[in-house]
Coordinates of C-alpha atoms in Angstrom, one line a residue:
M10 CA -37.8 -12.4 -33.4
A11 CA -38.5 -8.6 -34.2
L12 CA -37.1 -8.0 -30.8
L13 CA -33.9 -10.3 -31.5
F14 CA -33.3 -7.9 -34.7
L15 CA -33.1 -5.3 -32.7
W16 CA -30.6 -6.7 -30.3
V17 CA -28.2 -7.7 -33.2
S18 CA -26.2 -4.6 -34.7
L19 CA -22.8 -4.2 -36.2
A20 CA -20.6 -2.8 -33.7
W21 CA -17.3 -1.7 -34.5
A22 CA -15.5 -0.6 -31.0
Q23 CA -12.3 -1.9 -29.9
G24 CA -11.8 -4.8 -27.6
G25 CA -13.6 -7.9 -26.7
C26 CA -16.6 -9.4 -28.6
T27 CA -18.1 -6.0 -29.5
D28 CA -15.7 -5.9 -32.2
K29 CA -17.5 -9.2 -34.0
P30 CA -19.5 -8.2 -36.9
Y31 CA -22.9 -9.5 -35.1
T32 CA -23.1 -8.7 -31.5
L33 CA -26.0 -9.8 -29.1
E34 CA -26.9 -8.5 -25.7
T35 CA -27.9 -11.2 -23.7
P36 CA -28.7 -11.5 -19.8
Q37 CA -25.6 -13.2 -20.0
G38 CA -23.6 -10.7 -21.6
I39 CA -22.4 -9.3 -25.0
A40 CA -22.4 -12.7 -27.5
G41 CA -20.9 -12.2 -30.8
G42 CA -19.2 -13.9 -33.9
G43 CA -18.4 -13.6 -37.5
N44 CA -21.4 -15.2 -38.5
L45 CA -25.0 -15.7 -37.5
D46 CA -27.7 -18.1 -38.2
Y47 CA -30.7 -18.9 -36.8
D48 CA -32.6 -22.2 -35.8
G49 CA -36.4 -21.4 -34.6
E50 CA -35.8 -19.3 -31.6
V51 CA -32.0 -20.4 -31.5
A52 CA -29.3 -17.6 -32.3
I53 CA -26.2 -19.7 -33.4
F54 CA -23.2 -17.6 -33.6
S55 CA -19.9 -19.1 -35.3
D56 CA -16.7 -18.2 -37.2
G57 CA -14.6 -16.7 -33.9
A58 CA -18.2 -17.3 -31.5
C59 CA -17.3 -15.5 -28.0
L60 CA -18.8 -14.1 -25.0
D61 CA -18.1 -11.3 -22.6
T62 CA -19.6 -11.5 -19.2
Q63 CA -18.0 -9.6 -16.0
G64 CA -15.4 -12.0 -14.5
L65 CA -14.7 -13.6 -17.8
K66 CA -14.1 -14.1 -21.5
L67 CA -15.6 -16.9 -23.3
T68 CA -14.9 -18.3 -26.9
A69 CA -15.9 -21.6 -28.8
P70 CA -16.3 -22.3 -32.7
E71 CA -20.2 -22.1 -32.1
L72 CA -22.0 -20.4 -29.8
R73 CA -25.9 -21.2 -29.4
Y74 CA -28.3 -18.9 -27.5
D75 CA -31.9 -20.1 -26.8
Q76 CA -33.8 -17.2 -26.4
A77 CA -37.1 -18.2 -25.3
A78 CA -35.3 -20.1 -22.4
G79 CA -32.5 -18.0 -21.9
V80 CA -29.9 -20.3 -22.1
L81 CA -26.3 -20.1 -23.8
Q82 CA -24.6 -23.3 -24.9
A83 CA -21.3 -24.3 -26.2
Q84 CA -18.8 -26.9 -27.0
E85 CA -14.8 -26.9 -26.9
I86 CA -14.9 -23.7 -24.8
E87 CA -12.3 -21.6 -23.7
V88 CA -12.7 -19.4 -20.6
Q89 CA -9.9 -16.7 -19.7
T90 CA -10.3 -14.5 -16.4
A91 CA -8.1 -12.5 -14.6
R92 CA -5.8 -15.1 -13.2
Y93 CA -6.6 -18.7 -14.8
H94 CA -7.4 -20.2 -18.3
F95 CA -10.2 -22.9 -18.5
W96 CA -11.4 -25.1 -21.1
A97 CA -14.0 -27.4 -21.3
Q98 CA -15.7 -30.2 -23.6
T99 CA -19.1 -28.8 -23.0
G100 CA -21.0 -25.7 -21.3
R101 CA -24.2 -23.7 -20.5
I102 CA -24.8 -20.7 -19.1
E103 CA -28.0 -20.3 -17.0
G104 CA -28.3 -16.5 -15.8
Q105 CA -25.0 -16.1 -14.4
I106 CA -24.2 -19.4 -13.4
L107 CA -21.5 -21.4 -15.9
L108 CA -22.0 -25.3 -15.8
A109 CA -19.2 -27.2 -18.0
E110 CA -17.6 -30.6 -17.7
G111 CA -14.3 -32.0 -19.1
I112 CA -12.3 -29.1 -17.5
R113 CA -8.5 -28.4 -18.1
V114 CA -7.4 -25.6 -15.9
T115 CA -4.0 -23.5 -15.8
T116 CA -2.1 -20.7 -14.7
C117 CA 0.4 -20.6 -17.2
R118 CA 0.3 -17.6 -19.9
C119 CA 1.1 -20.1 -22.6
G120 CA 0.9 -23.9 -22.9
D121 CA -0.8 -25.8 -19.7
D122 CA 2.6 -27.8 -18.5
L123 CA 1.0 -27.6 -15.2
R124 CA -2.8 -27.8 -14.7
V125 CA -5.6 -29.6 -13.0
L126 CA -7.8 -31.4 -14.9
S127 CA -11.6 -31.8 -14.0
Q128 CA -15.0 -33.7 -14.1
S129 CA -17.1 -30.7 -14.2
M130 CA -17.3 -27.2 -12.9
R131 CA -19.8 -24.7 -11.5
F132 CA -18.4 -21.1 -12.3
D133 CA -20.3 -18.0 -11.2
T134 CA -19.9 -15.2 -13.2
A135 CA -20.7 -12.5 -11.2
T136 CA -18.6 -13.1 -8.2
G137 CA -15.6 -15.0 -10.2
E138 CA -15.9 -17.9 -8.1
A139 CA -15.9 -21.5 -9.4
V140 CA -16.3 -24.8 -7.7
L141 CA -14.4 -28.0 -9.4
E142 CA -15.2 -31.3 -8.6
R143 CA -13.0 -34.7 -9.2
S144 CA -10.0 -33.1 -9.9
E145 CA -6.5 -34.1 -10.6
L146 CA -3.2 -31.7 -10.5
Q147 CA -1.0 -32.8 -13.4
F148 CA 2.5 -31.8 -14.3
H149 CA 3.0 -32.6 -18.0
T150 CA 1.5 -36.0 -18.1
L151 CA 2.6 -37.0 -14.3
G152 CA -0.5 -37.1 -11.8
L153 CA 0.4 -35.3 -8.6
A154 CA -3.0 -35.1 -6.6
Q155 CA -6.3 -35.8 -6.4
F156 CA -9.2 -33.6 -5.3
Q157 CA -12.7 -34.4 -4.5
E158 CA -13.5 -30.9 -4.5
L159 CA -11.8 -27.4 -5.3
K160 CA -13.0 -23.8 -4.9
V161 CA -11.5 -21.1 -6.8
T162 CA -11.6 -17.7 -6.0
P163 CA -10.4 -14.6 -8.1
Q164 CA -7.9 -13.9 -5.4
S165 CA -6.6 -17.0 -4.3
S166 CA -3.6 -18.6 -5.9
L167 CA -2.9 -22.2 -7.1
L168 CA -1.2 -23.1 -4.1
E169 CA -4.3 -21.8 -1.8
I170 CA -6.9 -23.6 -4.0
L171 CA -5.1 -27.0 -3.5
G172 CA -4.6 -26.6 0.4
L173 CA -0.6 -26.5 0.0
P174 CA 1.5 -23.9 1.9
S175 CA 3.2 -21.2 0.4
R176 CA 7.2 -21.1 0.8
G177 CA 8.6 -17.4 1.1
S178 CA 7.1 -14.7 -0.9
G179 CA 4.4 -15.3 -3.8
D180 CA 3.0 -18.4 -5.1
S181 CA 6.8 -20.6 -4.6
L182 CA 6.2 -24.2 -5.6
P183 CA 6.7 -26.8 -3.1
L184 CA 10.5 -27.4 -4.1
R185 CA 13.5 -26.8 -2.4
A186 CA 17.1 -25.9 -3.6
D187 CA 19.4 -23.9 -1.7
F188 CA 23.0 -23.6 0.3
D189 CA 23.4 -22.6 3.6
Q190 CA 26.6 -24.4 4.9
G191 CA 25.7 -27.2 2.6
F192 CA 23.5 -27.9 -0.4
N193 CA 19.9 -28.7 0.4
V194 CA 17.9 -30.3 -2.5
G195 CA 14.7 -31.9 -2.5
L196 CA 10.9 -31.6 -2.1
Q197 CA 9.3 -29.4 0.3
D198 CA 5.7 -30.1 1.2
F199 CA 5.1 -32.0 -2.4
P200 CA 1.3 -32.8 -3.1
V201 CA 0.9 -36.5 -3.5
K202 CA -2.4 -38.2 -4.4
T203 CA -4.6 -39.4 -1.4
D204 CA -7.6 -41.4 -1.2
Q205 CA -9.5 -38.3 0.4
K206 CA -9.2 -39.8 4.1
F207 CA -8.6 -36.4 5.4
G208 CA -10.4 -34.8 3.1
I209 CA -7.5 -32.8 1.8
A210 CA -4.7 -33.7 -0.5
S211 CA -1.7 -34.9 1.4
S212 CA 2.1 -33.7 1.1
L213 CA 5.4 -35.3 1.2
T214 CA 9.0 -33.8 2.1
L215 CA 12.0 -35.5 0.9
V216 CA 15.2 -33.3 1.1
L217 CA 18.6 -34.0 1.3
L218 CA 20.5 -31.8 3.6
N219 CA 23.7 -29.8 3.8
L220 CA 25.6 -32.1 1.0
G221 CA 29.5 -31.1 1.3
S222 CA 29.6 -30.5 5.2
P223 CA 30.9 -32.3 8.0
D224 CA 26.8 -33.1 8.9
P225 CA 25.1 -34.1 5.7
G226 CA 21.5 -35.6 6.4
L227 CA 18.2 -36.7 5.1
G228 CA 14.8 -35.0 5.9
L229 CA 11.6 -37.3 5.1
G230 CA 8.3 -36.1 6.4
M231 CA 4.6 -36.3 5.7
A232 CA 1.3 -34.1 6.5
A233 CA -2.1 -34.5 5.6
E234 CA -5.1 -32.6 7.3
G235 CA -8.9 -32.0 7.1
T236 CA -12.0 -30.5 9.0
D237 CA -11.0 -31.3 12.9
R238 CA -7.9 -33.4 12.0
Q239 CA -4.4 -33.3 11.1
G240 CA -1.0 -35.5 11.0
R241 CA 2.4 -34.5 10.6
A242 CA 5.7 -36.8 10.6
Y243 CA 9.3 -35.2 10.3
F244 CA 12.6 -37.6 10.3
E245 CA 16.3 -36.3 9.8
V246 CA 18.8 -38.7 9.9
R247 CA 22.4 -37.0 10.0
A248 CA 25.8 -38.0 10.4
S249 CA 25.8 -36.7 13.9
G250 CA 22.2 -38.6 15.1
L251 CA 18.4 -38.7 14.5
K252 CA 15.6 -36.2 15.0
S253 CA 12.0 -36.6 14.7
R254 CA 9.0 -34.6 15.5
S255 CA 5.0 -35.5 14.8
L256 CA 1.7 -34.1 15.8
V257 CA -1.2 -36.1 15.3
Q258 CA -4.9 -34.2 16.1
D259 CA -8.1 -35.9 15.9
G260 CA -11.0 -34.5 17.9
P261 CA -10.1 -34.6 21.6
I262 CA -7.1 -36.4 20.9
L263 CA -3.9 -34.8 20.8
F264 CA -0.3 -36.4 20.7
L265 CA 3.2 -35.1 19.6
H266 CA 6.8 -35.3 20.2
N267 CA 10.1 -33.1 19.3
T268 CA 13.3 -35.2 20.1
E269 CA 15.3 -31.8 19.6
D270 CA 13.2 -30.0 22.3
G271 CA 13.0 -33.0 24.5
H272 CA 8.8 -33.0 24.2
Y273 CA 7.0 -36.0 24.5
G274 CA 3.0 -35.8 24.9
F275 CA -0.3 -37.5 24.7
R276 CA -3.4 -35.2 25.7
L277 CA -7.2 -36.0 25.9
R278 CA -9.1 -32.7 26.0
Q279 CA -12.7 -31.4 25.7
A280 CA -13.6 -27.7 25.1
W281 CA -16.4 -25.7 25.4
E282 CA -17.6 -22.3 24.1
L283 CA -20.3 -20.1 25.3
G284 CA -20.4 -16.3 24.3
G285 CA -17.1 -15.1 24.8
W286 CA -16.1 -17.5 27.2
G287 CA -14.2 -20.8 26.6
L288 CA -13.4 -23.7 29.0
E289 CA -10.4 -26.5 28.2
V290 CA -10.1 -29.3 30.3
Y291 CA -7.7 -32.0 29.8
G292 CA -5.5 -35.2 31.1
Q293 CA -2.6 -35.8 29.7
I294 CA 0.8 -38.0 30.0
A295 CA 4.2 -36.4 29.1
R296 CA 7.6 -36.2 29.1
D297 CA 9.7 -33.1 29.1
E298 CA 13.5 -32.7 29.2
N299 CA 13.1 -29.3 30.4
Y300 CA 16.1 -27.9 28.1
L301 CA 15.2 -24.4 29.3
Y302 CA 14.7 -25.1 32.5
P303 CA 17.7 -27.1 33.6
Q304 CA 16.9 -26.8 37.6
M305 CA 14.0 -28.8 37.0
G306 CA 15.4 -31.9 35.5
P307 CA 13.6 -34.4 33.3
Q308 CA 9.9 -34.4 33.9
Q309 CA 7.8 -37.4 33.1
G310 CA 4.1 -38.3 34.7
L311 CA 0.3 -37.6 34.6
A312 CA -1.2 -34.3 34.9
T313 CA -5.0 -32.9 34.6
G314 CA -6.1 -29.4 34.8
S315 CA -8.3 -27.2 32.8
E316 CA -7.9 -23.2 31.5
L317 CA -10.8 -20.9 31.1
R318 CA -10.7 -17.7 28.5
Y319 CA -12.7 -14.9 27.5
R320 CA -12.6 -13.0 24.5
Y321 CA -14.1 -9.3 24.4
A322 CA -14.2 -7.2 21.4
A323 CA -15.5 -4.1 20.6
R324 CA -15.6 -2.0 17.4
E325 CA -16.5 1.3 16.7
G326 CA -15.7 3.3 13.3
P327 CA -12.1 2.9 12.8
F328 CA -11.3 1.9 16.6
G329 CA -11.0 -1.5 17.8
L330 CA -10.5 -2.9 21.2
E331 CA -9.6 -6.5 22.3
F332 CA -9.3 -8.0 26.1
Q333 CA -8.7 -11.6 26.2
P334 CA -7.6 -12.5 29.9
F335 CA -7.1 -16.3 31.1
A336 CA -6.5 -18.5 34.0
G337 CA -5.3 -22.0 34.2
I338 CA -4.4 -24.7 36.5
A339 CA -2.6 -28.3 36.6
L340 CA -2.5 -31.1 39.2
Y341 CA 0.2 -33.5 39.1
D342 CA 1.1 -36.9 40.6
R343 CA 4.3 -36.1 42.8
W344 CA 4.6 -32.6 42.0
P345 CA 3.3 -29.1 43.2
T346 CA 0.0 -27.4 41.7
Y347 CA 0.8 -25.4 38.8
L348 CA -1.4 -22.0 38.5
V349 CA -1.1 -19.2 35.8
F350 CA -3.4 -16.3 34.9
G351 CA -2.5 -13.8 32.3
G352 CA -3.8 -12.2 29.1
S353 CA -3.9 -9.7 26.4
L354 CA -5.1 -6.0 25.6
E355 CA -5.1 -4.6 22.1
G356 CA -6.0 -1.4 20.8
R357 CA -6.2 -0.5 17.2
Y358 CA -6.9 2.3 14.5
S359 CA -7.6 1.5 11.1
G360 CA -8.3 4.5 9.1
E361 CA -6.0 7.1 7.1
F362 CA -3.4 5.2 9.0
S363 CA -2.9 1.8 10.8
L364 CA -1.9 1.8 14.5
G365 CA -2.2 -1.2 17.1
L366 CA -0.9 -1.2 20.5
R367 CA -0.9 -4.6 22.6
Y368 CA -0.1 -5.6 26.3
D369 CA 0.5 -9.1 26.8
W370 CA 1.3 -10.7 30.3
S371 CA 1.3 -13.7 32.3
T372 CA 1.9 -14.6 36.1
E373 CA 2.8 -18.5 37.4
N374 CA 3.3 -19.6 40.8
R375 CA 6.1 -21.7 39.6
P376 CA 7.0 -23.0 36.3
G377 CA 4.7 -25.8 34.7
R378 CA 6.3 -29.4 35.0
F379 CA 5.7 -29.9 31.0
W380 CA 5.7 -27.8 28.4
L381 CA 1.9 -28.3 27.1
E382 CA 0.2 -26.4 29.6
R383 CA 3.2 -23.9 30.8
H384 CA 2.6 -20.1 30.3
P385 CA 6.2 -18.7 31.1
A386 CA 5.9 -15.4 32.8
T387 CA 5.6 -12.7 30.5
Q388 CA 5.1 -8.6 30.5
K389 CA 5.6 -7.2 26.7
I390 CA 4.4 -4.1 25.2
S391 CA 4.2 -4.4 21.0
G392 CA 3.0 -1.8 18.9
D393 CA 2.9 -1.4 14.9
L394 CA 2.2 1.4 12.4
A395 CA 1.6 1.6 8.8
Y396 CA 0.8 4.9 6.8
L397 CA 1.5 5.1 3.2
G398 CA 4.7 3.3 2.4
L399 CA 6.1 3.8 6.1
T400 CA 5.4 0.6 8.7
A401 CA 7.0 0.4 11.6
R402 CA 7.0 -2.3 14.4
A403 CA 8.6 -3.0 18.1
S404 CA 8.4 -4.8 20.9
G405 CA 9.5 -4.6 24.1
D406 CA 10.2 -7.3 27.1
L407 CA 9.8 -5.6 30.3
L408 CA 11.0 -8.5 32.2
A409 CA 14.1 -9.2 30.0
N410 CA 14.8 -5.0 29.7
E411 CA 15.3 -5.7 25.8
L412 CA 13.6 -3.7 22.7
V413 CA 13.2 -5.1 19.2
G414 CA 11.9 -3.8 16.0
A415 CA 12.2 -2.3 12.9
V416 CA 10.9 0.7 10.7
R417 CA 10.6 0.0 6.7
Y418 CA 10.2 2.7 4.0
G419 CA 9.0 1.6 0.8
L420 CA 9.1 4.5 -2.1
R421 CA 6.7 3.0 -5.4
E422 CA 7.9 4.2 -8.7
P423 CA 6.5 2.7 -12.0
F424 CA 9.9 0.4 -12.3
G425 CA 9.5 -1.0 -8.7
E426 CA 9.9 -0.2 -5.0
L427 CA 12.8 1.4 -3.5
W428 CA 13.1 0.3 0.1
A429 CA 15.2 1.1 3.3
Q430 CA 14.6 -0.8 6.6
Y431 CA 16.3 0.0 10.0
N432 CA 16.5 -2.7 12.4
F433 CA 17.5 -2.5 16.4
C434 CA 17.8 -4.7 19.2
V435 CA 18.5 -2.6 22.1
G436 CA 19.4 -4.7 25.7
C437 CA 20.4 -8.2 23.5
Y438 CA 24.0 -7.9 24.4
G439 CA 25.4 -11.1 25.4
K440 CA 21.8 -12.6 26.2
V441 CA 21.7 -15.3 23.6
T442 CA 24.2 -17.9 22.6
R443 CA 24.9 -17.5 18.9
S444 CA 24.8 -20.5 16.2
D445 CA 28.6 -19.3 15.9
G446 CA 29.2 -19.8 19.5
L447 CA 29.4 -16.2 20.4
E448 CA 27.5 -13.9 22.5
D449 CA 24.6 -11.8 21.3
I450 CA 25.1 -8.2 20.1
E451 CA 23.3 -4.7 20.1
R452 CA 22.0 -4.4 17.1
R453 CA 22.0 -1.7 14.7
E454 CA 21.7 -2.2 11.1
L455 CA 20.3 -0.2 7.9
Q456 CA 19.3 -2.5 5.0
L457 CA 18.9 -0.9 1.6
G458 CA 17.0 -2.9 -1.6
F459 CA 14.9 -2.6 -4.9
I460 CA 12.3 -4.7 -5.5
P461 CA 11.1 -4.8 -9.6
N462 CA 7.6 -4.8 -10.4
P463 CA 6.2 -8.7 -11.0
L464 CA 7.4 -10.2 -14.2
S465 CA 4.3 -9.6 -16.7
C466 CA 5.7 -11.0 -20.3
T467 CA 7.3 -14.3 -21.1
D468 CA 11.1 -14.3 -21.5
S469 CA 11.5 -11.5 -19.1
F470 CA 13.8 -11.1 -16.2
S471 CA 14.3 -8.9 -13.4
L472 CA 17.1 -8.0 -10.8
A473 CA 16.8 -7.3 -7.0
P474 CA 19.5 -6.0 -5.1
S475 CA 20.0 -5.4 -1.4
I476 CA 22.7 -4.2 0.6
G477 CA 23.2 -3.8 4.6
V478 CA 25.5 -1.6 6.8
G479 CA 25.3 -1.8 10.8
Y480 CA 27.5 -1.2 13.6
D481 CA 29.5 -4.1 15.6
Y482 CA 29.8 -3.3 19.0
G483 CA 31.7 -6.3 19.7
T484 CA 31.3 -9.0 22.6
T485 CA 33.3 -9.7 25.8
Q486 CA 34.8 -12.5 23.7
R487 CA 35.8 -10.0 20.9
P488 CA 36.5 -6.6 20.2
G489 CA 34.0 -4.7 17.9
T490 CA 34.8 -3.1 14.5
G491 CA 32.7 -0.4 14.3
W492 CA 30.6 0.4 11.3
G493 CA 30.8 -2.0 8.5
L494 CA 29.1 -4.0 5.6
T495 CA 26.3 -6.5 7.4
R496 CA 24.7 -8.2 3.8
A497 CA 24.7 -8.1 0.3
G498 CA 23.0 -10.2 -1.8
L499 CA 21.4 -10.2 -5.4
E500 CA 18.1 -12.0 -6.8
L501 CA 17.8 -12.7 -10.4
R502 CA 14.1 -13.7 -11.9
Y503 CA 13.3 -14.9 -15.2
A504 CA 9.7 -15.7 -16.5
D505 CA 8.5 -18.4 -18.7
C506 CA 5.2 -19.4 -19.7
C507 CA 4.4 -21.2 -16.2
V508 CA 6.6 -20.2 -13.7
V509 CA 9.0 -17.6 -12.8
W510 CA 12.5 -19.1 -11.9
K511 CA 14.4 -17.5 -9.0
V512 CA 18.4 -17.5 -8.0
G513 CA 19.6 -15.2 -5.4
Y514 CA 22.7 -15.1 -3.1
Q515 CA 23.6 -13.5 -0.2
Y516 CA 26.6 -13.1 2.2
I517 CA 26.6 -12.2 6.2
F518 CA 29.7 -10.4 6.7
I519 CA 28.4 -9.2 10.6
P520 CA 25.4 -11.4 11.8
Q521 CA 22.4 -9.9 13.2
T522 CA 20.4 -12.7 14.7
P523 CA 21.0 -15.3 17.0
D524 CA 20.8 -17.9 13.6
E525 CA 22.9 -16.0 11.3
T526 CA 26.6 -16.9 10.8
V527 CA 29.5 -14.9 8.8
A528 CA 28.7 -17.3 5.2
G529 CA 27.1 -17.1 2.1
K530 CA 23.9 -18.5 1.0
F531 CA 22.5 -19.6 -2.2
I532 CA 18.9 -19.8 -2.9
F533 CA 16.8 -21.5 -5.8
G534 CA 13.2 -21.4 -6.2
L535 CA 10.2 -21.4 -8.8
E536 CA 7.0 -19.3 -8.3
L537 CA 4.0 -19.7 -10.3
R538 CA 3.2 -17.0 -12.5

């Protein structure tokens, strides 16, 4: 007990538990409170009891520390980490492990409209990692999804923890609302409750497409995945017709189809790995409309084959080298044998700056009968560079005599980032049919913009403008207009307690990629704080 009194002191330092009238240094951290009582070897802190330790700050109406056992216990616990806010009905800290029950977790800065409820939690105060068991995701009182186990790390976002894809930049919620040749609104990869058959929550897509356009539609999709298995299906009903695609993978079984590409296939496969070597043997039945190879025409039938790969990787200090050759063979019914070989060679330096160079190649005796085994003839050289605020990337297709790339520089300021990016495509003229029916153009575009710092305060907002200028070379179908404005846009962000609301608009004056048209695009989104 005398030793305990030596550890207890009046502390007037600023911040955390150290500013409490009574503090105690424990193996778990600094415990404190406005009052301190004793029950034998148990120190009882109350009146704003708290614990400061690496990775978290814990508060509770009462904190009991058993000096003999070295265990801290509390009820109605509140825990704050750098990214998450926890509440627990009961908890105990043994060493560096917090064990708690009756958990409520949120990323909201105030309130908990979006939360995860869990039966129990195991939190490692040294690493900041936590495991939540038997959890449910809720929005207000609506249950969205259930999870047997969730792993939380300080670096992972809530969407990553839930196993959900992130749309766009940041932790965007699975909602869609935008205008691009028509209004699109609905749920995109929205989590739904699952019976854990796949081990991870399933997701639903339900989107109204191109409302107000001549070709409106409805998109419906479901997806679920787990260890060594996944299943996805998407159907799109429009005034012009029906489109669908699906993928089912479970161990050696693979089934997939895409009506838009004209692909239908079922494959049984077996793979072996030994050292850097990998061998896959397969048998399949498939149909391929061969839209990219019209001279072959639609093909359907059986195929069997194999593909052998080798991976060599070496690293010495900041230098890295990777070499991955492959060779494949496919045998068909009533079709010539398909042979292909190729590979990639990549070198990288990661030190004061980052530099990478890569060469990809493949050679085939003839185009494969189906897309599943096909490796089109390729000869490409690509590279990337990153140094401070400068990044550059370029890719040269030697067979198509085409060079595509971009150079970007970002200047960090206390209020955000000012950036400039130059995009180019040399040798693109007239090679690709664009979505507006015109030939592709030589691209020379300079984009300028501003990215404000992430919103840190509730009820705050920011503006992110961008503009592009470029040269219109024209096509054989129309004359060029020379230098002009290619695009202009503005994004408004507003932060409330739980999410950041995003509203953006961009107008394309001179299309710069095959999928762009002269039109305006409106975007609405929600992003987790």
